[in-house]
Coordinates of C-alpha atoms in Angstrom, one line a residue:
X139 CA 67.9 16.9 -61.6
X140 CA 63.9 16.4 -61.9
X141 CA 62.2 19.5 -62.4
X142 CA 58.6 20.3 -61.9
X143 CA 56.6 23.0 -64.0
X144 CA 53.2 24.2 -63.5
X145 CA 51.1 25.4 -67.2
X146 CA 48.3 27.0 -66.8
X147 CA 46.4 30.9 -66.7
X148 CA 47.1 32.2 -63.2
X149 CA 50.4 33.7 -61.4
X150 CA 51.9 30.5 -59.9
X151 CA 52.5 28.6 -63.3
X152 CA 55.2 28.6 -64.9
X153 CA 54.0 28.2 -68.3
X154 CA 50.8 29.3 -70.3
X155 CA 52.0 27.4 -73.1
X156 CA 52.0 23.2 -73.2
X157 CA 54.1 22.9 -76.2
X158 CA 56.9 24.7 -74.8
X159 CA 57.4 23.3 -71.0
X160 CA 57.6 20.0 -72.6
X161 CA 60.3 21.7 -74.6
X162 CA 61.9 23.0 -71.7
X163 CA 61.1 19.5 -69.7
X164 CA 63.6 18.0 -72.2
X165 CA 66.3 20.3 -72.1
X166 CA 66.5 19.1 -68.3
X167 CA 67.9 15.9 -67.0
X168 CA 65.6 13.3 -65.6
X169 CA 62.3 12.6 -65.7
X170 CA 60.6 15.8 -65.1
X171 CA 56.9 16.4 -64.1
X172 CA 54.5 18.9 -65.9
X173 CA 51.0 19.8 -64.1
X174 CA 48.6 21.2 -66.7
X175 CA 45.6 23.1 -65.2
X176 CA 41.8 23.4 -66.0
X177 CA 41.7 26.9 -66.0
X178 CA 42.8 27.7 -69.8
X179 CA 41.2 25.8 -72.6
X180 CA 44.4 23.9 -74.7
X181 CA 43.0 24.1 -78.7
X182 CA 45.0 22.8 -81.8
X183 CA 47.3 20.4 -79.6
X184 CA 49.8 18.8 -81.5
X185 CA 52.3 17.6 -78.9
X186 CA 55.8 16.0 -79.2
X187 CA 57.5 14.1 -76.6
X188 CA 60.8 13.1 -77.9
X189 CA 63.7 11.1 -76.1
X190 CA 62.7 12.1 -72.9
X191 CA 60.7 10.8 -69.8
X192 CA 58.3 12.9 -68.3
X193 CA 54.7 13.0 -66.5
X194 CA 52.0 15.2 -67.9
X195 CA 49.6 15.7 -65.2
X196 CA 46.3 17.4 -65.7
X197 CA 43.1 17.7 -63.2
X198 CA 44.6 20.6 -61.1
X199 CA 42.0 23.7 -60.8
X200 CA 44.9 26.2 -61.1
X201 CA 48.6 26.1 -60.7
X202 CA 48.6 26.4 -57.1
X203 CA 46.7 23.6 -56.5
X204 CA 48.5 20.2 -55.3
X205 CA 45.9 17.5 -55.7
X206 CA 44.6 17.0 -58.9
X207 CA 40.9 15.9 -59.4
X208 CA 39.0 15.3 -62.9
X209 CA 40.4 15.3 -66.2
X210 CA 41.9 18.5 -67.8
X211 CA 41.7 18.8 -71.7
X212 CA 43.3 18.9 -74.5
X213 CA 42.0 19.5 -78.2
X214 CA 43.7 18.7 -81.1
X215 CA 40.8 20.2 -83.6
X216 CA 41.8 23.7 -85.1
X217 CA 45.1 22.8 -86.2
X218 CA 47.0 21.2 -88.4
X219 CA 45.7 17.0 -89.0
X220 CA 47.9 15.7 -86.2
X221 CA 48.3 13.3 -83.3
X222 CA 47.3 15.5 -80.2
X223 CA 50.4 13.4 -78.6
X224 CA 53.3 12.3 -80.3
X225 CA 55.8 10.4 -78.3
X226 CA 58.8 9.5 -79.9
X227 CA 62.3 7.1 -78.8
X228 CA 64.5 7.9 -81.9
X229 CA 67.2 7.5 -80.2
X230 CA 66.9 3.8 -79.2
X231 CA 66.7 4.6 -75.7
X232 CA 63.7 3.6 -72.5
X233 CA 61.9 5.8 -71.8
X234 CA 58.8 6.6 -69.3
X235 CA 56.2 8.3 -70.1
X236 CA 53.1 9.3 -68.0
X237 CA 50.2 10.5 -68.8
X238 CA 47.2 11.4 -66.0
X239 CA 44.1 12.8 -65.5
X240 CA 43.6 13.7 -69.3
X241 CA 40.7 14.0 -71.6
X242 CA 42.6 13.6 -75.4
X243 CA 40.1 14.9 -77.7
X244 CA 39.7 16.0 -81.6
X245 CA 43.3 14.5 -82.6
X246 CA 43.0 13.4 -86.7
X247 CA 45.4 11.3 -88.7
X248 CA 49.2 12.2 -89.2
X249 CA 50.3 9.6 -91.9
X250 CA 47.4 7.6 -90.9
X251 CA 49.2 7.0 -87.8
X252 CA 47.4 7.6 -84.1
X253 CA 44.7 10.6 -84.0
X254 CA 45.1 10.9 -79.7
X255 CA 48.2 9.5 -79.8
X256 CA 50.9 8.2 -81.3
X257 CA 54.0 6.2 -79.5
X258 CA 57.1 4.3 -81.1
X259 CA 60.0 2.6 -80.4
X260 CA 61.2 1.7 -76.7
X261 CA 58.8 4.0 -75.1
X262 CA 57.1 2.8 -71.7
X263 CA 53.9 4.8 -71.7
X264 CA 51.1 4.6 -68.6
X265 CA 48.0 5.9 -68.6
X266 CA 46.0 6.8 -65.8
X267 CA 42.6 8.3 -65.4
X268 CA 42.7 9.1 -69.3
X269 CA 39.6 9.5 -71.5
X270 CA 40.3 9.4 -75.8
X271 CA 37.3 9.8 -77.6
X272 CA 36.3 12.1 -80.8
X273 CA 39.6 11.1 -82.6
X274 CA 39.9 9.5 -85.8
X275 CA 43.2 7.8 -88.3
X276 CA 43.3 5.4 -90.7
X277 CA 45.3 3.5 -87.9
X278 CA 44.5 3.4 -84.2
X279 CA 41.7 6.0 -83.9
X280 CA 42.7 6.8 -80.1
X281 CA 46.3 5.4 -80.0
X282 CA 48.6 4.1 -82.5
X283 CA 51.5 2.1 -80.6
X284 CA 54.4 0.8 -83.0
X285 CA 56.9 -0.3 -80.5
X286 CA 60.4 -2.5 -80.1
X287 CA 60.4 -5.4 -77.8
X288 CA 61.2 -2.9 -74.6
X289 CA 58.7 -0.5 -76.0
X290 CA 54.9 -1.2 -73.2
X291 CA 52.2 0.5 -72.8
X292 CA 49.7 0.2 -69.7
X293 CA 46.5 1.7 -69.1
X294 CA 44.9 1.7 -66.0
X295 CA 41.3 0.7 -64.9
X296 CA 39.9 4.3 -64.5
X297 CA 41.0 5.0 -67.8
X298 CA 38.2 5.0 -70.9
X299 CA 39.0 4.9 -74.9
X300 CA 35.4 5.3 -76.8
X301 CA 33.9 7.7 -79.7
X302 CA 37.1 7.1 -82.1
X303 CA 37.2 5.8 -85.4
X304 CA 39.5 4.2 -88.2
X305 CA 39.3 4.4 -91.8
X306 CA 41.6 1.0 -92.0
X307 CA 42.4 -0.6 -88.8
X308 CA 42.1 -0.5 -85.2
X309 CA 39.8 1.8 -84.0
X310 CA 40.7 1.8 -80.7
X311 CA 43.8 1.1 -80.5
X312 CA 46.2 0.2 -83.4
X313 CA 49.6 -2.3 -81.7
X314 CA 52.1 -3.5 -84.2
X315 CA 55.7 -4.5 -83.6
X316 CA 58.0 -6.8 -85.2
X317 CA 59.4 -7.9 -81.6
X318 CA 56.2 -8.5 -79.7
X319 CA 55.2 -5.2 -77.9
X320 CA 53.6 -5.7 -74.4
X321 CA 50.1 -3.6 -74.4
X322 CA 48.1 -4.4 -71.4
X323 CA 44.6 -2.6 -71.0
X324 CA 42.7 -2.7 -68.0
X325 CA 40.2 0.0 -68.8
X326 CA 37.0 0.0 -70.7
X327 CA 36.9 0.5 -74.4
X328 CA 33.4 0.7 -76.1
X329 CA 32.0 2.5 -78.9
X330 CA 34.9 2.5 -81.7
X331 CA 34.9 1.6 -85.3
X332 CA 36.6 1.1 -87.7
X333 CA 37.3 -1.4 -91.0
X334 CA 39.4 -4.5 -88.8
X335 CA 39.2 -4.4 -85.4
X336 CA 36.5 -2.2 -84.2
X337 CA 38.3 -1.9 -80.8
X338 CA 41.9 -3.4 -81.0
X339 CA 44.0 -4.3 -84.4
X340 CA 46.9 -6.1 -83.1
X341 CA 49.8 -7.1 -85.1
X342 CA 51.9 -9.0 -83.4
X343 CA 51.3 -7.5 -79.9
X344 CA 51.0 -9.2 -76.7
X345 CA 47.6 -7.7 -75.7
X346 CA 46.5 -8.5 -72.0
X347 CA 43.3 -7.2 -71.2
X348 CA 42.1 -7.5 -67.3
X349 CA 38.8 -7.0 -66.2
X350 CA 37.6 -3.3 -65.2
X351 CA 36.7 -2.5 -61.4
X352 CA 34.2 0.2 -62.9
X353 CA 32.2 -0.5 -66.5
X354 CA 32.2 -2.9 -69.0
X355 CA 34.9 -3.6 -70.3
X356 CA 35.3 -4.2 -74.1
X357 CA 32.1 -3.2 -75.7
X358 CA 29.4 -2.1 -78.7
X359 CA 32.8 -1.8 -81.1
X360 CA 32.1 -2.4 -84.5
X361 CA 33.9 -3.3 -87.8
X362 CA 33.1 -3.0 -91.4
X363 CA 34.8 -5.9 -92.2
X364 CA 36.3 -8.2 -89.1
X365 CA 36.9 -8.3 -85.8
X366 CA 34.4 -6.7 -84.3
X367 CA 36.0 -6.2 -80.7
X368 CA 39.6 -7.3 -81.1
X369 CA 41.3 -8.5 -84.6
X370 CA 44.8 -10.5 -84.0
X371 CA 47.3 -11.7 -86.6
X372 CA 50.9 -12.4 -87.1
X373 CA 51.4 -14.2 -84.0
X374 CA 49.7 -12.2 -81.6
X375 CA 48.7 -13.1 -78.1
X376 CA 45.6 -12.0 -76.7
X377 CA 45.0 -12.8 -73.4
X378 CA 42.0 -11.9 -71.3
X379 CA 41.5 -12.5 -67.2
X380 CA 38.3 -11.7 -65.0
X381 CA 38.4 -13.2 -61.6
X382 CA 36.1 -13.6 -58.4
X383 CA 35.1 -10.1 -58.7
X384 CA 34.8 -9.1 -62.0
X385 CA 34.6 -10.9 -65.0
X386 CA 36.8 -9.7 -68.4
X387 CA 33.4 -8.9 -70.9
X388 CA 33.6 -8.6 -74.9
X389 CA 29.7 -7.7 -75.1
X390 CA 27.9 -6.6 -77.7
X391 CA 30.6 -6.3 -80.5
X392 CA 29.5 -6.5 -84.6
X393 CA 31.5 -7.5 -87.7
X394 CA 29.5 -6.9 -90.6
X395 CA 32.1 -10.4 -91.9
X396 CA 33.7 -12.6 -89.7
X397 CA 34.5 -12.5 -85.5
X398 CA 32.1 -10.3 -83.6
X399 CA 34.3 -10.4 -80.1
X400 CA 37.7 -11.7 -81.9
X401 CA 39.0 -12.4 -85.2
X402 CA 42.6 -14.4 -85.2
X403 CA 44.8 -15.5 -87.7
X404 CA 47.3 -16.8 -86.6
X405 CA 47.4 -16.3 -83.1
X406 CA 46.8 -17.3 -79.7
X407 CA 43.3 -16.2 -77.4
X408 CA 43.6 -17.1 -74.0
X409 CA 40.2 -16.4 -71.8
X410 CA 40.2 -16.6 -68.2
X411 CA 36.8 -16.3 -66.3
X412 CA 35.6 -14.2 -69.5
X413 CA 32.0 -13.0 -70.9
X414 CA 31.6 -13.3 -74.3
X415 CA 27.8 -12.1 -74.6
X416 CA 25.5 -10.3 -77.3
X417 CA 27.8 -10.2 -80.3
X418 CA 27.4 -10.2 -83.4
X419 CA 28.7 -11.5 -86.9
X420 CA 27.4 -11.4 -90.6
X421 CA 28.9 -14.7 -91.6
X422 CA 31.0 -16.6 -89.6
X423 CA 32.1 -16.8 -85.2
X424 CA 29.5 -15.1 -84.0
X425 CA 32.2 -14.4 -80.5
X426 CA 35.1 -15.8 -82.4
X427 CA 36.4 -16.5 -85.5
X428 CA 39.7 -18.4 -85.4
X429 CA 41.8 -19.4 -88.3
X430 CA 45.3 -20.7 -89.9
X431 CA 47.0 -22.5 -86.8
X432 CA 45.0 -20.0 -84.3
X433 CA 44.8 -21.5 -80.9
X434 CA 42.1 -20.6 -78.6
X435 CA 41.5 -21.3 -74.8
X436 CA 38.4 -20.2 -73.2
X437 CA 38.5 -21.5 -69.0
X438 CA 36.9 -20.4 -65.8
X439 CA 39.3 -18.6 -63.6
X440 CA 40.5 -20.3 -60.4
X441 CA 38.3 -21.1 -57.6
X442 CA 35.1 -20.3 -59.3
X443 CA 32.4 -22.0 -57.0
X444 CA 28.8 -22.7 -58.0
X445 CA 26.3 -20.5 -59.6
X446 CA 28.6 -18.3 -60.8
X447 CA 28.6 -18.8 -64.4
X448 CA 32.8 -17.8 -64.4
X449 CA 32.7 -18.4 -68.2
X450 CA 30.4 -17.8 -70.3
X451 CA 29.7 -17.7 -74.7
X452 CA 25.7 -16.4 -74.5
X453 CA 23.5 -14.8 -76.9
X454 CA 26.0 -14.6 -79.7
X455 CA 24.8 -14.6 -83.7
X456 CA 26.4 -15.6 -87.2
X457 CA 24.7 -15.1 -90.1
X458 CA 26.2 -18.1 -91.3
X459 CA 28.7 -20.2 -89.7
X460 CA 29.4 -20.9 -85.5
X461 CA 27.0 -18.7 -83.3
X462 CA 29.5 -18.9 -80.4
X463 CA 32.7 -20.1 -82.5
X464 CA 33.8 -20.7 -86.3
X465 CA 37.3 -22.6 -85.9
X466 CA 39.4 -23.4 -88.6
X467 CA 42.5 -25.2 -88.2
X468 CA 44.2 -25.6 -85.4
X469 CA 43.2 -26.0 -81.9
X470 CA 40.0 -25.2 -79.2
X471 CA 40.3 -25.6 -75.9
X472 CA 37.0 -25.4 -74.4
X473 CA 36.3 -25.9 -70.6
X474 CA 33.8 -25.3 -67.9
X475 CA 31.8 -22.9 -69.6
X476 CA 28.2 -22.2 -70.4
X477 CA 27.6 -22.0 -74.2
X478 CA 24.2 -20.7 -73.7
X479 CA 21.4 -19.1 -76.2
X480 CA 23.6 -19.0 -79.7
X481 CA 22.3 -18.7 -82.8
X482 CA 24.0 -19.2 -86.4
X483 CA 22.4 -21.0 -90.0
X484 CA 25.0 -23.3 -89.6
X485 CA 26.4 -24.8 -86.2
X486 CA 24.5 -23.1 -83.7
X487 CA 27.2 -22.8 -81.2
X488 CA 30.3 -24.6 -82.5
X489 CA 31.8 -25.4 -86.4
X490 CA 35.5 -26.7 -86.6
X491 CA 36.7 -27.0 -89.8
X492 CA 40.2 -29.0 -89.8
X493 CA 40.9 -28.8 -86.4
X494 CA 41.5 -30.1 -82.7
X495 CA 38.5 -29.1 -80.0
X496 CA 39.1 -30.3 -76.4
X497 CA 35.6 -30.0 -74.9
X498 CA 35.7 -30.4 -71.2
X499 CA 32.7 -29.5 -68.5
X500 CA 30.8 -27.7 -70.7
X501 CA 27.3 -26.7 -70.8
X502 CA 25.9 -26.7 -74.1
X503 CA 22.5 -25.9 -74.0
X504 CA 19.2 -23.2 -75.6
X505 CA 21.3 -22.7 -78.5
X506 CA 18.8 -22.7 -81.9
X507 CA 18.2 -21.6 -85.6
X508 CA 21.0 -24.2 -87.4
X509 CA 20.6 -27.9 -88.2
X510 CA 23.4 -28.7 -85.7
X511 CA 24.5 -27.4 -82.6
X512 CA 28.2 -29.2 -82.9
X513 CA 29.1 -29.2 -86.7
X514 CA 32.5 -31.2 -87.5
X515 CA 34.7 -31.0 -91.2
X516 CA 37.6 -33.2 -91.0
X517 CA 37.8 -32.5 -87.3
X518 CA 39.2 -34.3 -83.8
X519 CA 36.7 -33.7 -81.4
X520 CA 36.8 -35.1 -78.0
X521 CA 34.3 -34.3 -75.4
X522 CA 34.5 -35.0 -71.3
X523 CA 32.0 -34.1 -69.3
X524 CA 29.9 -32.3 -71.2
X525 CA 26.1 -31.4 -70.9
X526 CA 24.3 -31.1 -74.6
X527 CA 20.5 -30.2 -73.7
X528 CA 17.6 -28.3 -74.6
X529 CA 18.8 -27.0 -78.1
X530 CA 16.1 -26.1 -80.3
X531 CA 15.8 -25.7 -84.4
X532 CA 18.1 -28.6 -85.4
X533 CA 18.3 -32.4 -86.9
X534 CA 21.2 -33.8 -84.9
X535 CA 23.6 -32.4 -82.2
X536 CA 26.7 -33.1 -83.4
X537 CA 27.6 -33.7 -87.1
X538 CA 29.8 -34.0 -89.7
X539 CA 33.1 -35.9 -90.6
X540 CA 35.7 -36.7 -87.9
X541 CA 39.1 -37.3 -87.7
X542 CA 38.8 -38.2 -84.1
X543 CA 35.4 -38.7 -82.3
X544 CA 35.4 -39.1 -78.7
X545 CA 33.1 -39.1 -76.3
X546 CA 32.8 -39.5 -72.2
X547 CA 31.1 -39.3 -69.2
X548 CA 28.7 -36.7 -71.1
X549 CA 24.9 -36.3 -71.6
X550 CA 23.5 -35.6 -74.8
X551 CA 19.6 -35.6 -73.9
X552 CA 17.6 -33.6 -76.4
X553 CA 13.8 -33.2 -77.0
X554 CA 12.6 -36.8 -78.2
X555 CA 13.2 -38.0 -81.5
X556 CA 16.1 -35.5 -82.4
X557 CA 19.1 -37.1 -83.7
X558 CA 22.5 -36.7 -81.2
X559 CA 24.9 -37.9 -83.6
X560 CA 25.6 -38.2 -87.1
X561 CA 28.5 -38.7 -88.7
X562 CA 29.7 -39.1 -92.3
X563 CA 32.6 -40.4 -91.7
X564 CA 34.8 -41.1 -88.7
X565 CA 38.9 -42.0 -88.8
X566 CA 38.8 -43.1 -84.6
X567 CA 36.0 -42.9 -82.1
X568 CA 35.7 -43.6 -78.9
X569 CA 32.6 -43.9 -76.8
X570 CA 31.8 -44.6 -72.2
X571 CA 29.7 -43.4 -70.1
X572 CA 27.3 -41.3 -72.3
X573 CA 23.3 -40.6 -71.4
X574 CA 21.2 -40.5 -74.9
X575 CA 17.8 -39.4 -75.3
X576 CA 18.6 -41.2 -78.8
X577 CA 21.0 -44.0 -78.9
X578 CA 23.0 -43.3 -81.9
X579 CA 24.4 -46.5 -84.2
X580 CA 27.9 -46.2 -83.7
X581 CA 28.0 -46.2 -80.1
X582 CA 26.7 -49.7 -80.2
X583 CA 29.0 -51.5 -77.5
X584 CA 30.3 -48.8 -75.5
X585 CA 28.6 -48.6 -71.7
X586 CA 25.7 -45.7 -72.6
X587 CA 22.0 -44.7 -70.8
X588 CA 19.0 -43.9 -72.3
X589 CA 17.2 -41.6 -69.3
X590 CA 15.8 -38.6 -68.4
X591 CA 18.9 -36.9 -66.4
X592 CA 16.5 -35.4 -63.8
X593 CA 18.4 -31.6 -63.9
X594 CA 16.7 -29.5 -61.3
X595 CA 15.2 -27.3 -63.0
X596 CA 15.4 -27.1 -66.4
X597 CA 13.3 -24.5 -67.0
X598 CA 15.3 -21.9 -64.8
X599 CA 18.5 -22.8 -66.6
X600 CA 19.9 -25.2 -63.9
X601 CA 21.2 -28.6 -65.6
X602 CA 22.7 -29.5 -62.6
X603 CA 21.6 -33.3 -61.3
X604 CA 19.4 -33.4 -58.9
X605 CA 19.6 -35.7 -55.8
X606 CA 17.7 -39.0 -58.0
X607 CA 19.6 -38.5 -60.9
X608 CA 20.2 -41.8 -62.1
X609 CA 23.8 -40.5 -63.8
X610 CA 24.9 -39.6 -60.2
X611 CA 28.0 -42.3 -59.3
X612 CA 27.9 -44.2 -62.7
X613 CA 31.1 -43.9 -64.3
X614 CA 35.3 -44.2 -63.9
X615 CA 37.3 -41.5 -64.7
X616 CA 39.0 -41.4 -68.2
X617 CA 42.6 -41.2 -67.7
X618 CA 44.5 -37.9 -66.4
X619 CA 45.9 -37.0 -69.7
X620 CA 42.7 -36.8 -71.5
X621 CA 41.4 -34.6 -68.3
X622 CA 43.1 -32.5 -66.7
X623 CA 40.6 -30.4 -65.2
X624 CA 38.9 -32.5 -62.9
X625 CA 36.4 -29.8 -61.3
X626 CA 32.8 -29.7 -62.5
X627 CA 30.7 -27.0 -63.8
X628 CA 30.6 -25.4 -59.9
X629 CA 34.0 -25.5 -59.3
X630 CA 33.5 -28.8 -57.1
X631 CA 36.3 -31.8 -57.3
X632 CA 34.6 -34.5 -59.5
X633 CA 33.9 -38.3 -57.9
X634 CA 32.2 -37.3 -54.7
X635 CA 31.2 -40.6 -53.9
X636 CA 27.1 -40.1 -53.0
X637 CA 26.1 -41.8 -49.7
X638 CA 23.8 -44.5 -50.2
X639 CA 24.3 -44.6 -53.9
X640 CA 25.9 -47.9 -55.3
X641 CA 28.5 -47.6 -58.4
X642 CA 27.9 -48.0 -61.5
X643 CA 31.2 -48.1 -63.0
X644 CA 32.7 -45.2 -60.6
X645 CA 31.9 -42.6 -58.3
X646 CA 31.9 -40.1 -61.2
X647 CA 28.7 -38.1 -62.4
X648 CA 27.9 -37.9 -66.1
X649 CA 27.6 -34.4 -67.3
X650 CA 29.2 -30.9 -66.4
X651 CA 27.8 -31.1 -63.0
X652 CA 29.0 -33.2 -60.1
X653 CA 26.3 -33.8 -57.9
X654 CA 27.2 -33.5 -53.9
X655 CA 26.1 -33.2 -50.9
X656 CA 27.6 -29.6 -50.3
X657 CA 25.4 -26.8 -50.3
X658 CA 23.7 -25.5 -52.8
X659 CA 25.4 -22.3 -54.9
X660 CA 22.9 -20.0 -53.4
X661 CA 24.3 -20.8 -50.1
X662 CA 21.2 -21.7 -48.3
X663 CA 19.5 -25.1 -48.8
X664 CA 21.7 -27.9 -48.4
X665 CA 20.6 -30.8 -51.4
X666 CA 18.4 -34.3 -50.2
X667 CA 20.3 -37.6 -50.2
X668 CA 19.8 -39.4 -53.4
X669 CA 17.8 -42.4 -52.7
X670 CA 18.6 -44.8 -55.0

């Protein structure tokens, strides 16, 4: 029968000691609850939970007390270099673990594994309302989680994990697992270091990380050498998801190498109404670095409307290759979002190297410092409704040598005399419905425009058409497998067919924006109708 016990300095606990209710917790069948109160300071805390589920509750003021508030302490420095937590399954059984209204603190490396805390095997662990920070490992500063395919661990929006370190990997938080452990984070992480993986090392983990109600989500991490937010291999699957509310961030990471925001090797990203702003890399992806049959998809998340920018790759650096992106070999999936403001020596915003980029209702635009905004090495890239404007610093927009080249109902308008293609070699191309500010030689034949696009103002960032855009109503839409998305940069359904506006080829608008006669994102002015 469930038990509860009360540790604390006053009459009503049952306990002064931590170490030894848990003990008596697991003597007792079923999952037993343990309130820890904030009037006794807990110093050299090396717990062990072992085969046993159990809730460690802290906040309470005193023993007495029956609703908890704030966090109540505990310290691993003083003792022995230990996890302050240790929760253990060595028996092969599920187990639940919660932990609540905690502040883990001071815990240092035991076998390099887990200075806050340390879980294994089936475990399910929750945390809620818990703060890590001050702890340090060679693996997982704050939490080291090695766990079986049963083994989860869930951590809870008002939950934080900064100030911890790692002399190898993980900073964070360390996941590994040979039968893909479920780790889903919902907190915010920020301020963690260590060599790979300033904020998460996973190997592979399914990671899930959903946007915070409160802070910023996954932030200032840093690594030594990759991966300055997350760092993903052995078929791990990171998955992030913002929504109307909140978007998932991954700001202001650095790797001093390669992946500011996320380093993969061999393992899938999947972005969701994401923010990938402000980070850094010293060489190459200045958000991501992807590499050796990595996928990556990077989407708004449903029913995004105008103005709302519901994915976003801004004001990201590489000291050498890809401000936003460096992919090598395997596959990009890249679609309504605003690649805004990057900066590399080498592919401003994009470089594939031996891959397959899907690029789909993009805006591409500010992005400066390299000779190409779009730089291709034996690569397929196909482009639909994209917007390529307003770069700065570079010869030619997109470059390189292609496998496959394709290009349609896009604008590539740059400031005059710029090259917009130029490509060494190319296997297959295909070219329709494309406005050039400088018609390139191997489009010669498809159905192209050289015109101002008339955005409506430029200068403020908004590329979308205005009401006597000449690329409003001027093209067919390619076929359904080539897009699947068919909502523009807004979130509006593509070929609104303008009133008083004759076809060109179709009632569908070049570029990432659709024009119609809806109102305008702010809500207020409702757009002219075009007049010719």
């Amino acid at each position: 029968m469930a038990a509860t016990y009360a540790v604390g300095a006053d009459a009503a606990c049952t306990h002064t000691d931590l170490a030894l209710a848990i003990s008596q917790a697991q003597s007792n069948p079923g999952t037993d609850f343990i309130h820890i109160a904030r009037n006794q300071s807990y110093s050299a805390v090396a717990l062990n939970i072992s085969n046993q589920s159990v809730w460690l509750i802290g906040g309470y003021s005193d023993c007495a007390d029956t609703v908890p508030s704030g966090r109540t302490t505990l310290n691993g420095a003083g003792g022995a270099a230990d996890s302050v937590i240790e929760i253990l399954a060595g028996d092969g059984s599920v187990r639940d673990v919660y932990l609540q209204n905690l502040a883990i603190t001071g815990g240092e490396p035991d076998a390099d594994f887990g200075g806050g805390i340390e879980i294994d095997g089936s475990n399910r662990v929750t945390l809620n309302n818990v703060s890590l920070s001050g702890n340090s490992s060679g693996r997982g500063g704050a939490i080291h989680f090695n766990g079986t395919l049963s083994g989860r661990l869930i951590i809870d929006a008002a939950s934080q994990i900064f100030g911890n370190s790692a002399t190898d990997a993980g900073g964070g938080i360390y996941c590994s697992s040979s039968a893909g452990t479920l780790l889903r984070f919902e907190g915010n992480l920020f301020d963690n270091e260590a060599l790979n993986g300033g904020g998460i090392y996973a190997d592979h983990c399914s990671v899930t990380i959903i946007a915070p109600t409160v802070g910023d989500g996954v932030y200032f991490n840093r690594a030594s050498g990759s991966g300055g937010g997350v760092y993903a291999r052995n078929s791990s699957q990171i998955v992030g998801l913002g929504d109307a509310h909140f978007l998932v961030n991954f700001n202001l990471n650095d790797a001093s190498f390669d992946g500011g925001a996320f380093w993969l090797d061999n393992s899938g990203l999947t972005l969701v109404g994401a923010q990938l702003n402000s980070n850094s890399a010293g060489r190459d992806g200045g958000a991501i670095h992807a590499q050796s049959s990595a996928a990556v998809t990077m989407v708004p998340f449903d029913g995004c409307q105008g103005g709302m920018r519901c994915s976003r790759l801004e004001d990201n650096l590489a000291g050498s290759n890809g401000g936003a992106i460096n992919m090598i070999g395997h596959r990009l999936d890249l679609r309504g979002t605003w690649v805004m403001a990057n900066q590399a020596v080498t592919a401003s915003a994009i470089r594939l190297a031996n891959s397959d980029a899907w690029l789909q209702g993009n805006i591409i635009a500010r992005n400066s410092l390299a000779q190409t905004v779009i730089q291709s090495a034996n690569s397929d890239l196909r482009l639909y409704y994209n917007t390529v404007t307003h770069n700065t610093d570079f010869n030619t927009a997109i470059s390189g040598s292609f496998g496959a080249l394709e290009i349609h109902n896009s604008i590539i308008y740059e400031a005059p005399g710029l090259s917009t293609i130029n490509a060494s070699s190319i296997q297959s191309s295909s070219f329709d419905c494309i406005d050039f500010s400088l018609l390139p030689f191997i489009v010669i034949g498809a159905d192209f425009i050289v015109t101002d696009p008339l955005f409506v103002n430029p200068a403020a960032d908004d590329f979308r058409l205005s009401a006597n855009s000449p690329l409003i109503d001027y093209c067919y839409n390619p076929t359904a497998t080539s897009v699947p998305r068919l909502l523009d940069i807004d979130g509006q359904q593509r070929g609104f067919d303008a009133p008083g506006v004759p076809n060109h080829s179709g009632p569908f608008d070049l570029g990432a924006d659709e024009w119609s006669d809806q109102l305008y994102f702010d809500g207020f002015e409702t757009p002219q109708i075009p007049t010719g």
